[in-house]
Structure formats: C-alpha cells, structure tokens
Coordinates of N, CA and C in Angstrom, one line a residue:
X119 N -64.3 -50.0 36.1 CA -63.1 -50.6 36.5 C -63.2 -52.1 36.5
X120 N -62.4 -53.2 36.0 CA -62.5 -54.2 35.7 C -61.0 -54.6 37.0
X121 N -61.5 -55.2 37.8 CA -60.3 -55.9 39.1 C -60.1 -56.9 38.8
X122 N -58.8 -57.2 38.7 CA -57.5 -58.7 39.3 C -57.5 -59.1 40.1
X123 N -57.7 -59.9 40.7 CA -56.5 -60.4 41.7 C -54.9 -61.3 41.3
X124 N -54.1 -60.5 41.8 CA -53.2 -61.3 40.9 C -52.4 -61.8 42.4
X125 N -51.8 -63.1 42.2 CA -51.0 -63.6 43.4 C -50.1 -64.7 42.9
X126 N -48.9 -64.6 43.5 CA -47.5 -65.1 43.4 C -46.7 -65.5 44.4
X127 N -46.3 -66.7 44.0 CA -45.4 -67.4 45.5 C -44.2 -68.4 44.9
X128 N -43.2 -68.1 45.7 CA -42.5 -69.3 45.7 C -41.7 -68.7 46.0
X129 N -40.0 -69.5 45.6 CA -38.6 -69.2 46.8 C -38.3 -67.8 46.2
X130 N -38.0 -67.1 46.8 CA -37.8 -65.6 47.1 C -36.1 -65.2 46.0
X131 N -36.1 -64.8 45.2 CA -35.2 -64.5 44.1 C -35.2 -62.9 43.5
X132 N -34.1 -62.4 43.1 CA -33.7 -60.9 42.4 C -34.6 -60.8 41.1
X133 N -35.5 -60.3 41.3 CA -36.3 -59.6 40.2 C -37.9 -59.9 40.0
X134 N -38.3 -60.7 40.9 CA -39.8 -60.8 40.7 C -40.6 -59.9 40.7
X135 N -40.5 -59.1 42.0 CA -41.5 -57.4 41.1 C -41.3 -57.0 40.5
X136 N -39.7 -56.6 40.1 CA -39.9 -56.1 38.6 C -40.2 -56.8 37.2
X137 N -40.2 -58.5 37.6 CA -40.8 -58.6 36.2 C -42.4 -58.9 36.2
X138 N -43.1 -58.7 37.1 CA -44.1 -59.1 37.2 C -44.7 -57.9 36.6
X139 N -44.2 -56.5 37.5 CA -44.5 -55.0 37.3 C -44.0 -54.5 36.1
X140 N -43.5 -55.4 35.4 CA -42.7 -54.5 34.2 C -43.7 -55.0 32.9
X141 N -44.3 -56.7 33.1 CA -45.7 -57.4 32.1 C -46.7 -56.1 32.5
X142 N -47.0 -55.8 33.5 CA -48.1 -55.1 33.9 C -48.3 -53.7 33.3
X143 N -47.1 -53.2 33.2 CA -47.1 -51.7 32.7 C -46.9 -51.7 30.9
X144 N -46.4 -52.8 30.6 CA -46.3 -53.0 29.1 C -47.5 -53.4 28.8
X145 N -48.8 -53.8 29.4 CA -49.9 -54.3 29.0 C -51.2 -53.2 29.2
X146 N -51.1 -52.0 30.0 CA -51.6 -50.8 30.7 C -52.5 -51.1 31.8
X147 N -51.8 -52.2 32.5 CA -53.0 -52.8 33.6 C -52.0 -51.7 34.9
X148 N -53.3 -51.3 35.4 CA -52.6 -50.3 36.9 C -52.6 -51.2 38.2
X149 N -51.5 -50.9 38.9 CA -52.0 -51.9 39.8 C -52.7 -51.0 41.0
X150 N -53.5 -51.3 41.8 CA -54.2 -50.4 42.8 C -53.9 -50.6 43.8
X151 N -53.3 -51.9 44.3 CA -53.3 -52.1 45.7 C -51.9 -53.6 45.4
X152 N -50.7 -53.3 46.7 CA -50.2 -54.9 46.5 C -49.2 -55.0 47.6
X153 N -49.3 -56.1 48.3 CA -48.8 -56.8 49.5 C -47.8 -57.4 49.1
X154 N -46.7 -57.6 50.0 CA -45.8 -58.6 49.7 C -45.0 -58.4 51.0
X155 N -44.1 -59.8 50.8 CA -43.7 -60.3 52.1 C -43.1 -61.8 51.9
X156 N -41.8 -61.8 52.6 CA -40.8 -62.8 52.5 C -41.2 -63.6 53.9
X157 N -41.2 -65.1 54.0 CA -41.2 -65.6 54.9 C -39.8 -66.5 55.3
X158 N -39.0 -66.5 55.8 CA -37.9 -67.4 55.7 C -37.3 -66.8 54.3
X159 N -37.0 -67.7 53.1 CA -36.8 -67.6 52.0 C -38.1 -67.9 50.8
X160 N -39.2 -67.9 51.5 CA -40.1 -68.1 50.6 C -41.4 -66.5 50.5
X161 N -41.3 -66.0 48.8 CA -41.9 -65.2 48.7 C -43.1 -64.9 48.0
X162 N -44.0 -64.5 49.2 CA -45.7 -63.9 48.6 C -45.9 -62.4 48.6
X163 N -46.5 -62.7 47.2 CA -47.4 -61.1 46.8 C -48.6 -61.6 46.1
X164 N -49.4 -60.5 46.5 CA -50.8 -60.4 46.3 C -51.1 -58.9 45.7
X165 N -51.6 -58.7 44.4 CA -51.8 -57.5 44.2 C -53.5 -57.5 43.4
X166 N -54.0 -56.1 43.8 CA -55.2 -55.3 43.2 C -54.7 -54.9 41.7
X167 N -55.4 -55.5 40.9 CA -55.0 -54.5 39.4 C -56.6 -53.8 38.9
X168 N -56.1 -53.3 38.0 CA -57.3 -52.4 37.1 C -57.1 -53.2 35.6
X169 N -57.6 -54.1 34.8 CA -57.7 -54.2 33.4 C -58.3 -53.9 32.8
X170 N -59.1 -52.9 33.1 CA -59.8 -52.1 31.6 C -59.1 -51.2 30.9
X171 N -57.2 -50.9 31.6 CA -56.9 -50.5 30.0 C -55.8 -51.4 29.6
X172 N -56.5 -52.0 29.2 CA -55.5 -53.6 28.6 C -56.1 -54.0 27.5
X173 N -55.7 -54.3 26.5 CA -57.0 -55.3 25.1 C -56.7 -56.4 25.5
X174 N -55.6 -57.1 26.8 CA -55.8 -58.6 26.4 C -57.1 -59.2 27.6
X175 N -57.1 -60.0 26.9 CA -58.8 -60.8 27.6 C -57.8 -61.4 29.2
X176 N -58.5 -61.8 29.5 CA -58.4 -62.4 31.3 C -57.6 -63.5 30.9
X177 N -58.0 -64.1 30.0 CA -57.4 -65.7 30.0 C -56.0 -65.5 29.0
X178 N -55.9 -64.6 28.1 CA -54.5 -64.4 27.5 C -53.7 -64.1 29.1
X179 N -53.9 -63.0 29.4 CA -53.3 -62.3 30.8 C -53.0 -63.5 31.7
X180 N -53.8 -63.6 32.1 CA -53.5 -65.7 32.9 C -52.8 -66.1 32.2
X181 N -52.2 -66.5 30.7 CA -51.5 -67.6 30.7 C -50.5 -67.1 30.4
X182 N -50.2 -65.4 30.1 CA -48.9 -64.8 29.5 C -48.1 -64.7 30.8
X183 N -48.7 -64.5 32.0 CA -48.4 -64.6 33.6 C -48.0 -65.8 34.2
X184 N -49.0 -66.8 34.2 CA -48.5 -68.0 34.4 C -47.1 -68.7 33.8
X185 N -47.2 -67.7 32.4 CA -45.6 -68.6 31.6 C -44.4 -67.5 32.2
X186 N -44.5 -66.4 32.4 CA -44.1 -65.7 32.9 C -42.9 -66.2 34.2
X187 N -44.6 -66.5 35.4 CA -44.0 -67.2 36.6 C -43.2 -68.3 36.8
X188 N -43.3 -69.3 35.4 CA -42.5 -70.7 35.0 C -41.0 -70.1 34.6
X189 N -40.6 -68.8 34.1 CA -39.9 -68.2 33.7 C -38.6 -67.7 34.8
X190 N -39.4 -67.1 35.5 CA -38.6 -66.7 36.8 C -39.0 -67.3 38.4
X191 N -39.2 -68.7 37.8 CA -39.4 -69.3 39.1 C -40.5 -69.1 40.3
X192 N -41.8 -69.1 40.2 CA -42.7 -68.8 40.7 C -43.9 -69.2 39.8
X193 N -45.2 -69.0 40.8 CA -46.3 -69.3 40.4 C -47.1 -68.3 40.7
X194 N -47.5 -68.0 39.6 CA -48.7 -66.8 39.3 C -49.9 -66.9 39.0
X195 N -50.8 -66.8 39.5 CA -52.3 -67.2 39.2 C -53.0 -65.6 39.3
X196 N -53.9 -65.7 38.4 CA -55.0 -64.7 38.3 C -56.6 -65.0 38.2
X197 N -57.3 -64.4 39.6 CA -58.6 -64.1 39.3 C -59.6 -62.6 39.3
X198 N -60.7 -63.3 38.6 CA -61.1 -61.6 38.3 C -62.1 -61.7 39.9
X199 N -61.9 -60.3 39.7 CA -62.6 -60.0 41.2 C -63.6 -60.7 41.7
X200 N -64.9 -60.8 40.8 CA -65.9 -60.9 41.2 C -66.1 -62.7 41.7
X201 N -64.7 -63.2 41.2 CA -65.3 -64.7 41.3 C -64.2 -65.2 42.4
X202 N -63.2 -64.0 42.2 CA -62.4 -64.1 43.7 C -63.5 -63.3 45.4
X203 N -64.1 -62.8 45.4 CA -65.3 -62.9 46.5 C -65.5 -63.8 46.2
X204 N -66.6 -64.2 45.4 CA -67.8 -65.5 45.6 C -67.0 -66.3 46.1
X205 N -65.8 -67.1 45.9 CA -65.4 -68.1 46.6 C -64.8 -67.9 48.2
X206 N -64.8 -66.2 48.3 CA -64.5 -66.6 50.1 C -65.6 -65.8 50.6
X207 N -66.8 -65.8 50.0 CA -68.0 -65.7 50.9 C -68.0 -66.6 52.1
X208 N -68.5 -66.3 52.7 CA -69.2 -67.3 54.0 C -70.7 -67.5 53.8

C-alpha cells in the first residue's frame, strides 16, 4: 500500500468533496481515512489515500490536484506518507 496525505483549505464553498472525491475515484486512488471540518466559513480536510492503484506518479497527482484546487477555489497539497512523518517526528 503506497499512502497520501492529501490536505485542503480555504473558504468553505458547494462542491469541494465532490470534486476532490470525484479526481480520486477517476484515478483508482481509495481514500482510507478523511477529516473535515468548517470553521466559521473557512474549510479544512485532511484525507488518508491508497495510490498503488493509480498509474499516475506522485508528482502528476500533485499538480493535477493543485490545478484542481486553483479551480474550485482552494488549496491542495499532497505528501507521501513516509515524508509526511519524518517531518513531524520529534
């Protein structure tokens, strides 16, 4: 199993999980785990995915996401698991 972290924010609008979830399932990435939550008008999600049944590499996925997020107003970033620990080790 190859892990995501995938995470998205900004002002809270009609359709962002679905289009985030709708890139996801046209690509075969599963998602395994995902948070979300409005604050005021500003909205965060944080999800677990699976990409090992995806052909696209990490860095297409990042940027077809990122243009995505530019798309529907938000920002989307993706890291792979292993490098999302190392950076919040202690």
């Amino acid at each position: 199993m190859k892990k995501t972290i995938i995470t998205v924010v900004g002002k809270d609008t009609v359709g962002i999980i679905a289009g985030v979830c709708t890139y996801l399932a046209d690509n075969g990435i599963n998602i395994l785990d995902i948070s979300q939550t409005i604050v005021q008008e500003y909205f965060n999600m944080m999800m677990i995915v699976d990409t090992s049944g995806t052909s696209k590499s990490h860095s297409d996925m990042a940027d077809e996401l990122k243009a995505l997020g530019e798309k529907i107003g938000v920002l989307i970033k993706c890291q792979r698991e292993e490098i999302f620990q190392s950076m919040h080790r202690i």
